[in-house]
């Protein structure tokens, strides 16, 4: 690269992925790919194969297809549509070409790389922004390893850089707080931060000290190198920083973990249990923010917005409000554009690998 000239750079926004249609075969194909990822279900291959293709997907595919039908948009899966819109919104603020890629399904990272090279044949660097605020084996880690493997396999002529989890970046926290603030103007009893759950064994596997995570009740609040890769610590940190910016007293908010799969021990408390218990504690008016996702998807729109609301109201709740994700919120798009511009100007603080 010529340091005296602007670098030809491209951007890839990397998200989870989604089904292509709501028919059962399409859902089964997606679930097979997703659940066969050893970072998601970390059992030996043959056991995982039997479990996923013999038990889980045959049972879950029809049920998941029906759930998707409830939230499906005319343009397609909400997550895909919103990620497309985010790409377009970011592109409108930038000169560098922007593409999207998915960990599962399409568009494939190789297609995104190819598109960037077509848009700029002189491209020298591609910066990948995984749209996962927090580090987890089954989200950020698998996405980054996947795109890096493809990059190395194809031997692309440009440099690859990846942005680290941004769970405590001030700009991100401010964008979250401003996205939530309008929904707190009406009287409410409690703000629940519902995060996607992960098995406890994933937390222990990610503990680089091998003796910190989940070893005590206050492990997430005791300084440790393990926090760099600890999902639980990071989601609690995000919650506390957002609550602080919103000026919320501790008794007005809390956290839980949703989307449990299987019989293994997952992070607690479970969102379903919390939703059932809150009305009995005098909480009748509930606001929910699902901050593991920057784009609304099945887990927010259906699992929380529909099923979660029904659970809470049946338990005695009177008011339930799901806060939309950041999606294409102007503040959020401006944050992404700012990060890219700061990175381009020489600030590499957001860089995790190259």
Short mmCIF file of the C-alpha atoms (twelve columns), coordinates in Angstrom:
data_MODEL
# 
_entry.id   MODEL 
# 
loop_
_atom_site.group_PDB 
_atom_site.id 
_atom_site.type_symbol 
_atom_site.label_atom_id 
_atom_site.label_alt_id 
_atom_site.label_comp_id 
_atom_site.label_asym_id 
_atom_site.label_seq_id 
_atom_site.Cartn_x 
_atom_site.Cartn_y 
_atom_site.Cartn_z 
_atom_site.pdbx_PDB_model_num 
ATOM 1   C CA . UNK A 1   0.000   0.000   0.000  1 
ATOM 2   C CA . UNK A 2   1.148   3.527   -0.785 1 
ATOM 3   C CA . UNK A 3   1.008   5.447   2.476  1 
ATOM 4   C CA . UNK A 4   0.845   8.753   0.574  1 
ATOM 5   C CA . UNK A 5   -2.394  7.839   -1.175 1 
ATOM 6   C CA . UNK A 6   -5.850  7.002   0.204  1 
ATOM 7   C CA . UNK A 7   -6.257  3.265   0.701  1 
ATOM 8   C CA . UNK A 8   -8.784  1.544   -1.541 1 
ATOM 9   C CA . UNK A 9   -10.955 -0.049  1.111  1 
ATOM 10  C CA . UNK A 10  -14.206 -2.024  1.181  1 
ATOM 11  C CA . UNK A 11  -16.583 -2.794  4.045  1 
ATOM 12  C CA . UNK A 12  -18.487 -5.985  4.820  1 
ATOM 13  C CA . UNK A 13  -21.295 -6.022  7.373  1 
ATOM 14  C CA . UNK A 14  -21.467 -9.608  8.669  1 
ATOM 15  C CA . UNK A 15  -24.641 -10.974 10.207 1 
ATOM 16  C CA . UNK A 16  -26.039 -14.342 11.244 1 
ATOM 17  C CA . UNK A 17  -28.181 -15.175 8.217  1 
ATOM 18  C CA . UNK A 18  -31.749 -16.373 7.808  1 
ATOM 19  C CA . UNK A 19  -34.013 -18.712 5.914  1 
ATOM 20  C CA . UNK A 20  -34.814 -17.984 2.257  1 
ATOM 21  C CA . UNK A 21  -38.501 -18.879 2.525  1 
ATOM 22  C CA . UNK A 22  -40.968 -20.088 5.133  1 
ATOM 23  C CA . UNK A 23  -41.421 -23.561 3.644  1 
ATOM 24  C CA . UNK A 24  -40.233 -26.423 5.841  1 
ATOM 25  C CA . UNK A 25  -37.415 -27.666 3.538  1 
ATOM 26  C CA . UNK A 26  -35.886 -24.167 3.455  1 
ATOM 27  C CA . UNK A 27  -36.088 -23.896 7.237  1 
ATOM 28  C CA . UNK A 28  -34.609 -27.374 7.674  1 
ATOM 29  C CA . UNK A 29  -31.710 -26.547 5.339  1 
ATOM 30  C CA . UNK A 30  -30.907 -23.412 7.330  1 
ATOM 31  C CA . UNK A 31  -31.213 -25.131 10.729 1 
ATOM 32  C CA . UNK A 32  -28.993 -27.989 9.574  1 
ATOM 33  C CA . UNK A 33  -26.240 -25.578 8.570  1 
ATOM 34  C CA . UNK A 34  -26.614 -23.461 11.696 1 
ATOM 35  C CA . UNK A 35  -26.819 -26.262 14.247 1 
ATOM 36  C CA . UNK A 36  -24.113 -28.404 12.631 1 
ATOM 37  C CA . UNK A 37  -21.631 -25.609 13.347 1 
ATOM 38  C CA . UNK A 38  -19.316 -27.000 16.043 1 
ATOM 39  C CA . UNK A 39  -19.208 -23.546 17.642 1 
ATOM 40  C CA . UNK A 40  -22.988 -23.675 18.147 1 
ATOM 41  C CA . UNK A 41  -23.472 -27.282 19.256 1 
ATOM 42  C CA . UNK A 42  -20.018 -28.264 20.438 1 
ATOM 43  C CA . UNK A 43  -20.419 -32.019 20.606 1 
ATOM 44  C CA . UNK A 44  -18.343 -34.581 18.655 1 
ATOM 45  C CA . UNK A 45  -19.281 -34.654 14.979 1 
ATOM 46  C CA . UNK A 46  -21.123 -37.991 14.817 1 
ATOM 47  C CA . UNK A 47  -23.159 -37.261 17.943 1 
ATOM 48  C CA . UNK A 48  -23.904 -33.752 16.663 1 
ATOM 49  C CA . UNK A 49  -24.980 -35.164 13.301 1 
ATOM 50  C CA . UNK A 50  -27.367 -37.631 14.932 1 
ATOM 51  C CA . UNK A 51  -28.704 -35.024 17.330 1 
ATOM 52  C CA . UNK A 52  -29.232 -32.273 14.753 1 
ATOM 53  C CA . UNK A 53  -30.393 -34.163 11.673 1 
ATOM 54  C CA . UNK A 54  -32.058 -37.052 13.475 1 
ATOM 55  C CA . UNK A 55  -33.813 -35.245 16.319 1 
ATOM 56  C CA . UNK A 56  -33.657 -31.445 16.430 1 
ATOM 57  C CA . UNK A 57  -34.341 -30.251 12.883 1 
ATOM 58  C CA . UNK A 58  -37.100 -32.758 12.066 1 
ATOM 59  C CA . UNK A 59  -38.944 -31.530 15.187 1 
ATOM 60  C CA . UNK A 60  -38.065 -27.834 15.022 1 
ATOM 61  C CA . UNK A 61  -38.313 -27.127 11.294 1 
ATOM 62  C CA . UNK A 62  -42.138 -27.229 11.038 1 
ATOM 63  C CA . UNK A 63  -42.518 -25.232 14.264 1 
ATOM 64  C CA . UNK A 64  -39.901 -22.682 13.206 1 
ATOM 65  C CA . UNK A 65  -41.514 -22.336 9.765  1 
ATOM 66  C CA . UNK A 66  -44.820 -21.416 11.411 1 
ATOM 67  C CA . UNK A 67  -43.059 -18.906 13.677 1 
ATOM 68  C CA . UNK A 68  -41.399 -17.238 10.685 1 
ATOM 69  C CA . UNK A 69  -44.744 -16.946 8.895  1 
ATOM 70  C CA . UNK A 70  -45.991 -14.753 11.729 1 
ATOM 71  C CA . UNK A 71  -43.245 -12.166 11.220 1 
ATOM 72  C CA . UNK A 72  -42.416 -12.552 7.495  1 
ATOM 73  C CA . UNK A 73  -42.309 -9.363  5.454  1 
ATOM 74  C CA . UNK A 74  -43.279 -8.927  1.828  1 
ATOM 75  C CA . UNK A 75  -39.590 -8.420  0.969  1 
ATOM 76  C CA . UNK A 76  -38.501 -11.516 2.916  1 
ATOM 77  C CA . UNK A 77  -36.942 -12.339 6.279  1 
ATOM 78  C CA . UNK A 78  -36.848 -9.239  8.544  1 
ATOM 79  C CA . UNK A 79  -33.196 -9.826  9.458  1 
ATOM 80  C CA . UNK A 80  -32.165 -9.994  5.804  1 
ATOM 81  C CA . UNK A 81  -34.279 -7.005  4.780  1 
ATOM 82  C CA . UNK A 82  -32.993 -4.895  7.671  1 
ATOM 83  C CA . UNK A 83  -29.369 -5.846  7.020  1 
ATOM 84  C CA . UNK A 84  -29.818 -4.885  3.355  1 
ATOM 85  C CA . UNK A 85  -31.285 -1.557  4.428  1 
ATOM 86  C CA . UNK A 86  -28.440 -1.003  6.877  1 
ATOM 87  C CA . UNK A 87  -25.937 -1.600  4.064  1 
ATOM 88  C CA . UNK A 88  -27.752 0.925   1.862  1 
ATOM 89  C CA . UNK A 89  -27.946 3.489   4.666  1 
ATOM 90  C CA . UNK A 90  -24.242 3.105   5.466  1 
ATOM 91  C CA . UNK A 91  -23.327 3.257   1.784  1 
ATOM 92  C CA . UNK A 92  -25.138 6.597   1.481  1 
ATOM 93  C CA . UNK A 93  -22.729 8.015   4.068  1 
ATOM 94  C CA . UNK A 94  -19.519 6.560   2.633  1 
ATOM 95  C CA . UNK A 95  -17.368 6.559   -0.477 1 
ATOM 96  C CA . UNK A 96  -16.019 3.044   0.183  1 
ATOM 97  C CA . UNK A 97  -18.140 0.205   -1.235 1 
ATOM 98  C CA . UNK A 98  -20.215 -1.660  1.361  1 
ATOM 99  C CA . UNK A 99  -21.494 -5.238  1.110  1 
ATOM 100 C CA . UNK A 100 -23.169 -7.703  3.447  1 
ATOM 101 C CA . UNK A 101 -22.328 -11.338 4.181  1 
ATOM 102 C CA . UNK A 102 -23.947 -13.990 6.328  1 
ATOM 103 C CA . UNK A 103 -22.472 -16.710 8.501  1 
ATOM 104 C CA . UNK A 104 -25.180 -19.112 7.374  1 
ATOM 105 C CA . UNK A 105 -26.970 -19.056 4.047  1 
ATOM 106 C CA . UNK A 106 -26.549 -16.219 1.567  1 
ATOM 107 C CA . UNK A 107 -24.956 -13.922 0.667  1 
ATOM 108 C CA . UNK A 108 -21.766 -15.924 1.197  1 
ATOM 109 C CA . UNK A 109 -18.610 -14.019 2.254  1 
ATOM 110 C CA . UNK A 110 -16.900 -15.056 -1.016 1 
ATOM 111 C CA . UNK A 111 -19.724 -13.365 -2.942 1 
ATOM 112 C CA . UNK A 112 -19.252 -10.215 -0.853 1 
ATOM 113 C CA . UNK A 113 -15.484 -10.224 -1.492 1 
ATOM 114 C CA . UNK A 114 -16.081 -10.669 -5.223 1 
ATOM 115 C CA . UNK A 115 -18.618 -7.845  -5.327 1 
ATOM 116 C CA . UNK A 116 -16.210 -5.474  -3.585 1 
ATOM 117 C CA . UNK A 117 -13.456 -6.329  -6.072 1 
ATOM 118 C CA . UNK A 118 -15.837 -5.656  -8.959 1 
ATOM 119 C CA . UNK A 119 -16.842 -2.312  -7.482 1 
ATOM 120 C CA . UNK A 120 -13.183 -1.390  -6.887 1 
ATOM 121 C CA . UNK A 121 -10.631 -3.488  -8.816 1 
ATOM 122 C CA . UNK A 122 -7.850  -1.670  -6.933 1 
ATOM 123 C CA . UNK A 123 -9.133  -2.662  -3.493 1 
ATOM 124 C CA . UNK A 124 -6.317  -3.016  -0.947 1 
ATOM 125 C CA . UNK A 125 -8.157  -3.781  2.281  1 
ATOM 126 C CA . UNK A 126 -11.519 -5.191  3.369  1 
ATOM 127 C CA . UNK A 127 -12.803 -4.335  6.835  1 
ATOM 128 C CA . UNK A 128 -15.334 -6.786  8.242  1 
ATOM 129 C CA . UNK A 129 -17.762 -5.499  10.855 1 
ATOM 130 C CA . UNK A 130 -19.434 -8.465  12.598 1 
ATOM 131 C CA . UNK A 131 -22.834 -7.207  13.720 1 
ATOM 132 C CA . UNK A 132 -22.448 -8.915  17.086 1 
ATOM 133 C CA . UNK A 133 -21.863 -6.471  19.953 1 
ATOM 134 C CA . UNK A 134 -20.698 -9.237  22.316 1 
ATOM 135 C CA . UNK A 135 -18.175 -12.054 22.065 1 
ATOM 136 C CA . UNK A 136 -19.594 -15.585 22.020 1 
ATOM 137 C CA . UNK A 137 -18.402 -18.845 20.500 1 
ATOM 138 C CA . UNK A 138 -21.707 -19.285 18.681 1 
ATOM 139 C CA . UNK A 139 -21.880 -15.787 17.194 1 
ATOM 140 C CA . UNK A 140 -18.850 -13.523 16.909 1 
ATOM 141 C CA . UNK A 141 -16.187 -16.236 17.094 1 
ATOM 142 C CA . UNK A 142 -17.683 -18.533 14.470 1 
ATOM 143 C CA . UNK A 143 -18.432 -15.634 12.096 1 
ATOM 144 C CA . UNK A 144 -14.894 -14.280 12.269 1 
ATOM 145 C CA . UNK A 145 -13.246 -17.693 11.890 1 
ATOM 146 C CA . UNK A 146 -15.527 -18.456 8.937  1 
ATOM 147 C CA . UNK A 147 -14.679 -15.297 7.021  1 
ATOM 148 C CA . UNK A 148 -10.967 -15.642 7.821  1 
ATOM 149 C CA . UNK A 149 -10.938 -19.252 6.578  1 
ATOM 150 C CA . UNK A 150 -12.524 -18.208 3.295  1 
ATOM 151 C CA . UNK A 151 -10.078 -15.330 2.940  1 
ATOM 152 C CA . UNK A 152 -7.091  -17.653 3.443  1 
ATOM 153 C CA . UNK A 153 -8.493  -20.392 1.210  1 
ATOM 154 C CA . UNK A 154 -9.140  -18.004 -1.699 1 
ATOM 155 C CA . UNK A 155 -5.812  -16.151 -1.185 1 
ATOM 156 C CA . UNK A 156 -7.271  -12.770 -1.971 1 
ATOM 157 C CA . UNK A 157 -4.752  -10.046 -2.868 1 
ATOM 158 C CA . UNK A 158 -6.035  -7.543  -0.298 1 
ATOM 159 C CA . UNK A 159 -5.599  -7.195  3.459  1 
ATOM 160 C CA . UNK A 160 -8.391  -8.406  5.744  1 
ATOM 161 C CA . UNK A 161 -9.197  -6.591  8.976  1 
ATOM 162 C CA . UNK A 162 -11.924 -7.359  11.511 1 
ATOM 163 C CA . UNK A 163 -13.608 -5.044  14.013 1 
ATOM 164 C CA . UNK A 164 -13.748 -6.312  17.598 1 
ATOM 165 C CA . UNK A 165 -16.928 -6.660  19.727 1 
ATOM 166 C CA . UNK A 166 -18.213 -3.197  20.548 1 
ATOM 167 C CA . UNK A 167 -20.288 -3.939  23.653 1 
ATOM 168 C CA . UNK A 168 -18.907 -1.010  25.659 1 
ATOM 169 C CA . UNK A 169 -17.987 1.482   22.963 1 
ATOM 170 C CA . UNK A 170 -19.412 4.868   24.058 1 
ATOM 171 C CA . UNK A 171 -20.926 5.593   20.636 1 
ATOM 172 C CA . UNK A 172 -22.732 2.257   20.628 1 
ATOM 173 C CA . UNK A 173 -23.986 2.716   24.189 1 
ATOM 174 C CA . UNK A 174 -25.278 6.183   23.329 1 
ATOM 175 C CA . UNK A 175 -27.064 4.878   20.235 1 
ATOM 176 C CA . UNK A 176 -28.738 2.155   22.313 1 
ATOM 177 C CA . UNK A 177 -29.789 4.606   25.014 1 
ATOM 178 C CA . UNK A 178 -31.254 7.024   22.477 1 
ATOM 179 C CA . UNK A 179 -33.103 4.157   20.785 1 
ATOM 180 C CA . UNK A 180 -34.606 3.074   24.112 1 
ATOM 181 C CA . UNK A 181 -35.308 6.505   25.623 1 
ATOM 182 C CA . UNK A 182 -38.567 7.306   23.734 1 
ATOM 183 C CA . UNK A 183 -40.151 4.093   25.045 1 
ATOM 184 C CA . UNK A 184 -39.522 5.115   28.642 1 
ATOM 185 C CA . UNK A 185 -41.407 8.404   28.438 1 
ATOM 186 C CA . UNK A 186 -44.648 6.695   29.411 1 
ATOM 187 C CA . UNK A 187 -45.003 5.295   32.922 1 
ATOM 188 C CA . UNK A 188 -43.383 1.851   33.199 1 
ATOM 189 C CA . UNK A 189 -42.462 -0.476  36.036 1 
ATOM 190 C CA . UNK A 190 -39.413 -2.288  34.680 1 
ATOM 191 C CA . UNK A 191 -37.008 -2.492  31.749 1 
ATOM 192 C CA . UNK A 192 -35.913 -6.048  30.962 1 
ATOM 193 C CA . UNK A 193 -32.765 -6.597  28.902 1 
ATOM 194 C CA . UNK A 194 -33.313 -10.000 27.268 1 
ATOM 195 C CA . UNK A 195 -30.182 -11.433 25.674 1 
ATOM 196 C CA . UNK A 196 -29.788 -14.557 23.567 1 
ATOM 197 C CA . UNK A 197 -28.687 -17.356 25.845 1 
ATOM 198 C CA . UNK A 198 -25.695 -19.669 25.477 1 
ATOM 199 C CA . UNK A 199 -24.774 -22.906 27.283 1 
ATOM 200 C CA . UNK A 200 -22.742 -22.391 30.434 1 
ATOM 201 C CA . UNK A 201 -20.069 -24.694 28.992 1 
ATOM 202 C CA . UNK A 202 -19.481 -22.139 26.215 1 
ATOM 203 C CA . UNK A 203 -18.672 -19.536 28.850 1 
ATOM 204 C CA . UNK A 204 -16.227 -21.894 30.535 1 
ATOM 205 C CA . UNK A 205 -14.627 -22.878 27.232 1 
ATOM 206 C CA . UNK A 206 -14.028 -19.220 26.382 1 
ATOM 207 C CA . UNK A 207 -12.372 -18.529 29.757 1 
ATOM 208 C CA . UNK A 208 -8.707  -17.998 28.888 1 
ATOM 209 C CA . UNK A 209 -7.759  -18.189 32.585 1 
ATOM 210 C CA . UNK A 210 -9.562  -21.555 33.018 1 
ATOM 211 C CA . UNK A 211 -10.559 -20.598 36.559 1 
ATOM 212 C CA . UNK A 212 -12.642 -17.408 36.529 1 
ATOM 213 C CA . UNK A 213 -15.927 -17.589 34.613 1 
ATOM 214 C CA . UNK A 214 -18.956 -18.891 36.542 1 
ATOM 215 C CA . UNK A 215 -16.746 -19.721 39.520 1 
ATOM 216 C CA . UNK A 216 -18.423 -17.188 41.812 1 
ATOM 217 C CA . UNK A 217 -21.551 -15.042 41.908 1 
ATOM 218 C CA . UNK A 218 -19.552 -11.877 41.300 1 
ATOM 219 C CA . UNK A 219 -17.166 -13.214 38.626 1 
ATOM 220 C CA . UNK A 220 -18.520 -10.775 36.017 1 
ATOM 221 C CA . UNK A 221 -17.779 -7.862  38.328 1 
ATOM 222 C CA . UNK A 222 -14.283 -8.982  39.361 1 
ATOM 223 C CA . UNK A 223 -11.606 -7.735  36.980 1 
ATOM 224 C CA . UNK A 224 -10.128 -10.533 34.875 1 
ATOM 225 C CA . UNK A 225 -8.530  -11.117 31.449 1 
ATOM 226 C CA . UNK A 226 -11.373 -13.612 30.924 1 
ATOM 227 C CA . UNK A 227 -13.783 -10.728 30.345 1 
ATOM 228 C CA . UNK A 228 -12.332 -10.180 26.875 1 
ATOM 229 C CA . UNK A 229 -14.112 -13.344 25.744 1 
ATOM 230 C CA . UNK A 230 -16.893 -13.638 28.332 1 
ATOM 231 C CA . UNK A 231 -20.344 -13.194 26.851 1 
ATOM 232 C CA . UNK A 232 -22.067 -12.927 30.235 1 
ATOM 233 C CA . UNK A 233 -19.719 -10.208 31.460 1 
ATOM 234 C CA . UNK A 234 -20.113 -8.272  28.234 1 
ATOM 235 C CA . UNK A 235 -23.918 -8.297  28.103 1 
ATOM 236 C CA . UNK A 236 -24.130 -7.226  31.750 1 
ATOM 237 C CA . UNK A 237 -21.638 -4.439  31.029 1 
ATOM 238 C CA . UNK A 238 -23.756 -3.228  28.108 1 
ATOM 239 C CA . UNK A 239 -26.869 -3.247  30.276 1 
ATOM 240 C CA . UNK A 240 -25.251 -1.301  33.094 1 
ATOM 241 C CA . UNK A 241 -23.751 1.327   30.769 1 
ATOM 242 C CA . UNK A 242 -27.074 1.847   28.977 1 
ATOM 243 C CA . UNK A 243 -28.991 2.032   32.256 1 
ATOM 244 C CA . UNK A 244 -26.468 4.555   33.569 1 
ATOM 245 C CA . UNK A 245 -26.883 6.740   30.480 1 
ATOM 246 C CA . UNK A 246 -30.672 6.522   30.846 1 
ATOM 247 C CA . UNK A 247 -30.443 7.411   34.537 1 
ATOM 248 C CA . UNK A 248 -32.296 4.272   35.664 1 
ATOM 249 C CA . UNK A 249 -32.153 3.178   39.307 1 
ATOM 250 C CA . UNK A 250 -31.106 -0.451  39.814 1 
ATOM 251 C CA . UNK A 251 -34.587 -1.572  40.868 1 
ATOM 252 C CA . UNK A 252 -36.033 -0.478  37.498 1 
ATOM 253 C CA . UNK A 253 -34.101 -2.881  35.256 1 
ATOM 254 C CA . UNK A 254 -32.619 -6.348  34.995 1 
ATOM 255 C CA . UNK A 255 -31.474 -8.989  32.530 1 
ATOM 256 C CA . UNK A 256 -32.404 -12.470 31.342 1 
ATOM 257 C CA . UNK A 257 -31.435 -14.981 28.668 1 
ATOM 258 C CA . UNK A 258 -33.748 -16.315 25.969 1 
ATOM 259 C CA . UNK A 259 -33.779 -18.966 23.209 1 
ATOM 260 C CA . UNK A 260 -32.664 -21.944 25.255 1 
ATOM 261 C CA . UNK A 261 -32.076 -25.136 23.236 1 
ATOM 262 C CA . UNK A 262 -31.717 -28.619 24.717 1 
ATOM 263 C CA . UNK A 263 -31.289 -29.880 28.258 1 
ATOM 264 C CA . UNK A 264 -27.814 -28.576 29.064 1 
ATOM 265 C CA . UNK A 265 -27.345 -25.823 31.638 1 
ATOM 266 C CA . UNK A 266 -27.722 -22.425 29.975 1 
ATOM 267 C CA . UNK A 267 -27.120 -18.970 31.365 1 
ATOM 268 C CA . UNK A 268 -29.720 -17.833 33.871 1 
ATOM 269 C CA . UNK A 269 -32.182 -16.365 34.563 1 
ATOM 270 C CA . UNK A 270 -34.292 -17.670 31.705 1 
ATOM 271 C CA . UNK A 271 -36.442 -15.018 30.018 1 
ATOM 272 C CA . UNK A 272 -39.574 -17.204 30.072 1 
ATOM 273 C CA . UNK A 273 -39.239 -17.713 33.834 1 
ATOM 274 C CA . UNK A 274 -38.666 -13.996 34.424 1 
ATOM 275 C CA . UNK A 275 -41.704 -13.017 32.334 1 
ATOM 276 C CA . UNK A 276 -43.851 -15.391 34.390 1 
ATOM 277 C CA . UNK A 277 -42.520 -14.094 37.705 1 
ATOM 278 C CA . UNK A 278 -42.499 -10.316 37.190 1 
ATOM 279 C CA . UNK A 279 -46.271 -9.678  37.566 1 
ATOM 280 C CA . UNK A 280 -46.194 -11.482 40.916 1 
ATOM 281 C CA . UNK A 281 -43.595 -8.945  42.044 1 
ATOM 282 C CA . UNK A 282 -45.886 -6.039  41.242 1 
ATOM 283 C CA . UNK A 283 -44.482 -5.328  37.803 1 
ATOM 284 C CA . UNK A 284 -47.457 -4.782  35.515 1 
ATOM 285 C CA . UNK A 285 -45.984 -2.468  32.880 1 
ATOM 286 C CA . UNK A 286 -42.945 -3.981  31.174 1 
ATOM 287 C CA . UNK A 287 -40.554 -2.690  28.531 1 
ATOM 288 C CA . UNK A 288 -38.182 -5.184  26.873 1 
ATOM 289 C CA . UNK A 289 -34.977 -4.533  24.943 1 
ATOM 290 C CA . UNK A 290 -33.227 -7.463  23.228 1 
ATOM 291 C CA . UNK A 291 -29.710 -6.124  22.777 1 
ATOM 292 C CA . UNK A 292 -27.907 -9.209  21.473 1 
ATOM 293 C CA . UNK A 293 -29.333 -8.351  18.054 1 
ATOM 294 C CA . UNK A 294 -28.700 -5.119  16.143 1 
ATOM 295 C CA . UNK A 295 -31.393 -6.083  13.606 1 
ATOM 296 C CA . UNK A 296 -34.828 -7.391  14.501 1 
ATOM 297 C CA . UNK A 297 -35.346 -11.056 13.722 1 
ATOM 298 C CA . UNK A 298 -37.326 -14.129 14.737 1 
ATOM 299 C CA . UNK A 299 -35.892 -14.029 18.258 1 
ATOM 300 C CA . UNK A 300 -37.062 -10.467 18.864 1 
ATOM 301 C CA . UNK A 301 -40.245 -10.118 16.811 1 
ATOM 302 C CA . UNK A 302 -41.808 -13.520 17.475 1 
ATOM 303 C CA . UNK A 303 -40.088 -15.019 20.508 1 
ATOM 304 C CA . UNK A 304 -40.250 -11.828 22.589 1 
ATOM 305 C CA . UNK A 305 -42.762 -9.600  20.809 1 
ATOM 306 C CA . UNK A 306 -45.413 -12.305 20.480 1 
ATOM 307 C CA . UNK A 307 -44.678 -15.318 22.695 1 
ATOM 308 C CA . UNK A 308 -43.019 -13.276 25.422 1 
ATOM 309 C CA . UNK A 309 -45.845 -10.761 25.499 1 
ATOM 310 C CA . UNK A 310 -48.422 -13.555 25.795 1 
ATOM 311 C CA . UNK A 311 -46.517 -15.176 28.668 1 
ATOM 312 C CA . UNK A 312 -46.249 -11.892 30.565 1 
ATOM 313 C CA . UNK A 313 -49.866 -10.857 30.019 1 
ATOM 314 C CA . UNK A 314 -51.179 -14.323 30.979 1 
ATOM 315 C CA . UNK A 315 -49.181 -14.084 34.212 1 
ATOM 316 C CA . UNK A 316 -50.980 -10.865 35.172 1 
ATOM 317 C CA . UNK A 317 -49.130 -8.192  33.227 1 
ATOM 318 C CA . UNK A 318 -51.070 -5.209  31.911 1 
ATOM 319 C CA . UNK A 319 -48.695 -3.501  29.462 1 
ATOM 320 C CA . UNK A 320 -45.885 -4.947  27.348 1 
ATOM 321 C CA . UNK A 321 -43.628 -2.986  24.979 1 
ATOM 322 C CA . UNK A 322 -40.865 -4.501  22.849 1 
ATOM 323 C CA . UNK A 323 -38.308 -1.891  21.812 1 
ATOM 324 C CA . UNK A 324 -37.228 -2.248  18.166 1 
ATOM 325 C CA . UNK A 325 -33.598 -3.099  17.480 1 
ATOM 326 C CA . UNK A 326 -31.137 -0.499  16.232 1 
ATOM 327 C CA . UNK A 327 -31.950 -1.627  12.682 1 
ATOM 328 C CA . UNK A 328 -31.405 1.421   10.435 1 
ATOM 329 C CA . UNK A 329 -31.670 3.989   13.210 1 
ATOM 330 C CA . UNK A 330 -29.851 7.135   12.035 1 
ATOM 331 C CA . UNK A 331 -27.772 7.319   15.209 1 
ATOM 332 C CA . UNK A 332 -26.592 3.726   14.688 1 
ATOM 333 C CA . UNK A 333 -25.775 4.208   11.007 1 
ATOM 334 C CA . UNK A 334 -23.805 7.327   11.903 1 
ATOM 335 C CA . UNK A 335 -21.871 5.328   14.525 1 
ATOM 336 C CA . UNK A 336 -20.866 2.697   11.962 1 
ATOM 337 C CA . UNK A 337 -19.822 5.384   9.482  1 
ATOM 338 C CA . UNK A 338 -17.829 7.145   12.212 1 
ATOM 339 C CA . UNK A 339 -16.008 3.938   13.133 1 
ATOM 340 C CA . UNK A 340 -15.033 3.268   9.540  1 
ATOM 341 C CA . UNK A 341 -13.833 6.852   9.046  1 
ATOM 342 C CA . UNK A 342 -11.852 6.791   12.302 1 
ATOM 343 C CA . UNK A 343 -10.304 3.482   11.305 1 
ATOM 344 C CA . UNK A 344 -9.421  4.851   7.859  1 
ATOM 345 C CA . UNK A 345 -7.809  7.893   9.455  1 
ATOM 346 C CA . UNK A 346 -5.404  5.698   11.423 1 
ATOM 347 C CA . UNK A 347 -7.296  4.892   14.632 1 
ATOM 348 C CA . UNK A 348 -6.899  1.110   14.881 1 
ATOM 349 C CA . UNK A 349 -8.365  0.772   18.395 1 
ATOM 350 C CA . UNK A 350 -11.378 -1.094  17.028 1 
ATOM 351 C CA . UNK A 351 -9.221  -3.626  15.199 1 
ATOM 352 C CA . UNK A 352 -9.115  -7.180  16.523 1 
ATOM 353 C CA . UNK A 353 -7.094  -8.950  13.831 1 
ATOM 354 C CA . UNK A 354 -5.550  -8.471  10.436 1 
# 
